[in-house]
């Protein structure tokens, strides 16, 4: 358990696609508190851009805030580059959704027991994580548990590649992707 002003508490959850590494920002208020789960987008990670600031702000407002790296992000906690190229290559939309569902299901149990109220969860998803958050919120097992959904620049569709790009992807066996922030050349596999 962290104290107010303390750094976020790390956690590792066995996920459906490998370990899920995350951070929990705890509020000052004691007892069960509503939880917010933050899901990053494609080429993002839990410590990227505004996520630490948002987590801190929400915890100051009384929420237990859970953020995590999707297993296919290829990101190791504390690093800002993709270091697990195989994980990134194996990433799919279905895997991202399964990771998010595993985290939401663990809130109040394996994640922040006694602090996060498993019946008062909000989801915040950015970009592709926004699409995953919409799908997770619609799942029947979370009926009555997910109380709010916020998307930030969520994708409008998961089918964003042209037929020519998909043919190229299938023929090559991978689709090249550059991380414009780090200039890393990455690739998505066939899933």
CSV table of C-alpha atoms in Angstrom, one decimal:
chain,number,residue,atom,x,y,z
A,1,UNK,CA,0.0,0.0,0.0
A,2,UNK,CA,1.4,3.4,-0.9
A,3,UNK,CA,1.0,6.6,1.2
A,4,UNK,CA,-0.3,9.9,-0.2
A,5,UNK,CA,2.4,11.5,-2.4
A,6,UNK,CA,4.2,8.2,-2.7
A,7,UNK,CA,5.1,6.8,-6.1
A,8,UNK,CA,2.6,4.4,-7.7
A,9,UNK,CA,2.7,0.8,-6.5
A,10,UNK,CA,3.7,-1.7,-9.2
A,11,UNK,CA,1.9,-5.0,-9.8
A,12,UNK,CA,2.2,-8.0,-12.1
A,13,UNK,CA,-0.9,-9.9,-13.0
A,14,UNK,CA,-0.8,-13.3,-14.9
A,15,UNK,CA,-2.6,-12.4,-18.1
A,16,UNK,CA,-4.0,-14.5,-20.9
A,17,UNK,CA,-1.1,-13.6,-23.2
A,18,UNK,CA,1.7,-13.3,-20.6
A,19,UNK,CA,2.4,-11.2,-17.6
A,20,UNK,CA,0.7,-7.8,-17.3
A,21,UNK,CA,2.8,-5.2,-15.6
A,22,UNK,CA,1.0,-2.2,-14.1
A,23,UNK,CA,1.0,0.7,-11.6
A,24,UNK,CA,-1.6,1.7,-9.1
A,25,UNK,CA,-2.0,5.3,-7.9
A,26,UNK,CA,-3.8,5.2,-4.5
A,27,UNK,CA,-5.9,8.1,-3.2
A,28,UNK,CA,-5.4,9.6,0.3
A,29,UNK,CA,-8.8,8.6,1.4
A,30,UNK,CA,-8.9,5.2,3.2
A,31,UNK,CA,-11.2,2.3,2.5
A,32,UNK,CA,-12.9,1.1,-0.7
A,33,UNK,CA,-12.7,3.7,-3.4
A,34,UNK,CA,-14.0,3.8,-7.0
A,35,UNK,CA,-11.4,2.6,-9.5
A,36,UNK,CA,-10.3,3.9,-12.9
A,37,UNK,CA,-8.6,1.6,-15.3
A,38,UNK,CA,-6.5,3.3,-18.0
A,39,UNK,CA,-5.8,1.5,-21.2
A,40,UNK,CA,-3.2,2.9,-23.6
A,41,UNK,CA,-3.3,2.7,-27.4
A,42,UNK,CA,-1.1,1.3,-30.1
A,43,UNK,CA,2.6,2.0,-29.6
A,44,UNK,CA,1.7,3.5,-26.2
A,45,UNK,CA,2.5,2.3,-22.7
A,46,UNK,CA,1.4,3.1,-19.1
A,47,UNK,CA,4.1,5.7,-18.5
A,48,UNK,CA,3.7,7.5,-21.8
A,49,UNK,CA,2.7,11.1,-22.3
A,50,UNK,CA,-0.3,12.2,-20.1
A,51,UNK,CA,-1.0,8.8,-18.4
A,52,UNK,CA,1.1,9.5,-15.3
A,53,UNK,CA,-0.4,13.0,-14.9
A,54,UNK,CA,-3.9,11.7,-15.4
A,55,UNK,CA,-3.4,8.9,-12.9
A,56,UNK,CA,-2.0,11.3,-10.3
A,57,UNK,CA,-4.9,13.8,-10.8
A,58,UNK,CA,-7.5,11.1,-10.5
A,59,UNK,CA,-6.0,9.6,-7.4
A,60,UNK,CA,-5.9,13.1,-5.9
A,61,UNK,CA,-9.7,13.2,-6.6
A,62,UNK,CA,-10.2,10.0,-4.6
A,63,UNK,CA,-10.0,7.2,-7.2
A,64,UNK,CA,-7.8,4.1,-7.2
A,65,UNK,CA,-6.1,4.4,-10.6
A,66,UNK,CA,-4.9,1.3,-12.4
A,67,UNK,CA,-2.7,1.6,-15.5
A,68,UNK,CA,-0.9,-1.2,-17.2
A,69,UNK,CA,1.1,-2.2,-20.3
A,70,UNK,CA,-0.8,-4.4,-22.7
A,71,UNK,CA,1.2,-7.6,-23.2
A,72,UNK,CA,1.7,-6.9,-26.9
A,73,UNK,CA,3.1,-3.4,-26.3
A,74,UNK,CA,6.6,-4.8,-26.1
A,75,UNK,CA,7.3,-2.3,-23.3
A,76,UNK,CA,9.1,-3.1,-20.1
A,77,UNK,CA,8.1,-0.9,-17.1
A,78,UNK,CA,10.5,2.1,-16.8
A,79,UNK,CA,11.6,2.0,-20.4
A,80,UNK,CA,10.3,4.2,-23.2
A,81,UNK,CA,11.1,1.9,-26.2
A,82,UNK,CA,9.8,-1.4,-27.4
A,83,UNK,CA,12.2,-3.9,-26.1
A,84,UNK,CA,10.2,-7.1,-26.6
A,85,UNK,CA,9.9,-7.2,-30.4
A,86,UNK,CA,8.3,-10.7,-30.4
A,87,UNK,CA,5.5,-9.5,-28.1
A,88,UNK,CA,4.9,-6.5,-30.3
A,89,UNK,CA,4.9,-8.7,-33.4
A,90,UNK,CA,2.3,-11.1,-31.8
A,91,UNK,CA,0.0,-8.3,-30.8
A,92,UNK,CA,-3.6,-8.4,-32.0
A,93,UNK,CA,-6.8,-6.5,-31.1
A,94,UNK,CA,-8.2,-9.7,-29.5
A,95,UNK,CA,-5.2,-10.0,-27.3
A,96,UNK,CA,-5.5,-6.4,-26.2
A,97,UNK,CA,-9.1,-6.9,-25.3
A,98,UNK,CA,-8.3,-10.1,-23.4
A,99,UNK,CA,-5.6,-8.2,-21.4
A,100,UNK,CA,-8.0,-5.4,-20.6
A,101,UNK,CA,-10.7,-7.8,-19.5
A,102,UNK,CA,-8.2,-9.6,-17.3
A,103,UNK,CA,-7.2,-6.4,-15.6
A,104,UNK,CA,-10.8,-5.2,-15.1
A,105,UNK,CA,-11.8,-8.6,-13.7
A,106,UNK,CA,-8.9,-8.4,-11.2
A,107,UNK,CA,-9.7,-4.9,-9.8
A,108,UNK,CA,-10.6,-5.2,-6.1
A,109,UNK,CA,-9.3,-8.8,-6.0
A,110,UNK,CA,-5.7,-9.4,-7.2
A,111,UNK,CA,-5.3,-5.7,-8.0
A,112,UNK,CA,-5.7,-3.3,-5.0
A,113,UNK,CA,-7.7,-5.6,-2.7
A,114,UNK,CA,-9.5,-3.7,0.1
A,115,UNK,CA,-8.9,-0.4,-1.7
A,116,UNK,CA,-10.5,-0.6,-5.2
A,117,UNK,CA,-14.3,-1.1,-5.2
A,118,UNK,CA,-14.9,-3.9,-7.8
A,119,UNK,CA,-18.5,-2.6,-8.3
A,120,UNK,CA,-17.5,1.0,-9.1
A,121,UNK,CA,-15.1,0.9,-12.1
A,122,UNK,CA,-14.5,3.4,-14.8
A,123,UNK,CA,-12.6,2.8,-18.0
A,124,UNK,CA,-10.5,5.3,-19.8
A,125,UNK,CA,-9.1,4.3,-23.1
A,126,UNK,CA,-6.8,6.2,-25.5
A,127,UNK,CA,-6.8,5.6,-29.3
A,128,UNK,CA,-6.8,1.9,-29.9
A,129,UNK,CA,-7.2,1.4,-26.2
A,130,UNK,CA,-10.4,3.4,-26.4
A,131,UNK,CA,-11.8,0.9,-28.9
A,132,UNK,CA,-10.8,-1.9,-26.5
A,133,UNK,CA,-12.4,-0.1,-23.6
A,134,UNK,CA,-15.7,0.2,-25.5
A,135,UNK,CA,-15.7,-3.5,-26.2
A,136,UNK,CA,-14.8,-4.4,-22.6
A,137,UNK,CA,-17.5,-2.1,-21.2
A,138,UNK,CA,-20.1,-3.9,-23.3
A,139,UNK,CA,-19.2,-7.4,-21.9
A,140,UNK,CA,-22.1,-8.9,-19.9
A,141,UNK,CA,-19.8,-10.0,-17.0
A,142,UNK,CA,-19.1,-6.4,-16.2
A,143,UNK,CA,-22.7,-5.3,-16.2
A,144,UNK,CA,-23.3,-3.2,-13.1
A,145,UNK,CA,-19.5,-3.0,-12.4
A,146,UNK,CA,-18.4,-0.6,-15.1
A,147,UNK,CA,-20.0,2.7,-14.2
A,148,UNK,CA,-18.3,5.1,-16.7
A,149,UNK,CA,-16.5,4.9,-20.0
A,150,UNK,CA,-14.3,7.7,-21.3
A,151,UNK,CA,-12.5,7.5,-24.6
A,152,UNK,CA,-9.8,9.8,-25.7
A,153,UNK,CA,-9.3,10.0,-29.5
A,154,UNK,CA,-10.6,6.4,-29.8
A,155,UNK,CA,-10.3,4.6,-33.0
A,156,UNK,CA,-13.4,4.7,-35.2
A,157,UNK,CA,-12.7,1.2,-36.6
A,158,UNK,CA,-10.2,-1.6,-36.2
A,159,UNK,CA,-10.3,-2.3,-39.9
A,160,UNK,CA,-7.9,0.5,-40.9
A,161,UNK,CA,-5.8,-1.1,-43.5
A,162,UNK,CA,-6.6,-1.2,-47.3
A,163,UNK,CA,-7.0,-4.4,-49.1
A,164,UNK,CA,-3.7,-3.8,-50.8
A,165,UNK,CA,-2.0,-3.4,-47.4
A,166,UNK,CA,-3.6,-6.6,-46.1
A,167,UNK,CA,-2.5,-8.5,-49.2
A,168,UNK,CA,1.1,-7.2,-48.7
A,169,UNK,CA,0.9,-8.1,-45.0
A,170,UNK,CA,-0.2,-11.7,-45.7
A,171,UNK,CA,2.3,-12.1,-48.5
A,172,UNK,CA,5.3,-10.8,-46.5
A,173,UNK,CA,4.1,-12.4,-43.2
A,174,UNK,CA,4.5,-9.2,-41.4
A,175,UNK,CA,3.5,-5.5,-41.7
A,176,UNK,CA,6.3,-2.9,-41.1
A,177,UNK,CA,5.5,-0.2,-38.6
A,178,UNK,CA,7.8,2.7,-37.5
A,179,UNK,CA,7.5,4.2,-34.1
A,180,UNK,CA,7.8,7.8,-35.1
A,181,UNK,CA,8.5,8.8,-31.5
A,182,UNK,CA,11.6,6.5,-31.1
A,183,UNK,CA,12.3,5.9,-34.8
A,184,UNK,CA,12.3,2.1,-34.1
A,185,UNK,CA,11.4,-0.1,-37.0
A,186,UNK,CA,8.9,-2.6,-35.8
A,187,UNK,CA,6.7,-5.3,-37.4
A,188,UNK,CA,3.2,-6.7,-36.8
A,189,UNK,CA,2.9,-10.5,-37.5
A,190,UNK,CA,-0.1,-12.3,-38.8
A,191,UNK,CA,-1.4,-13.0,-35.3
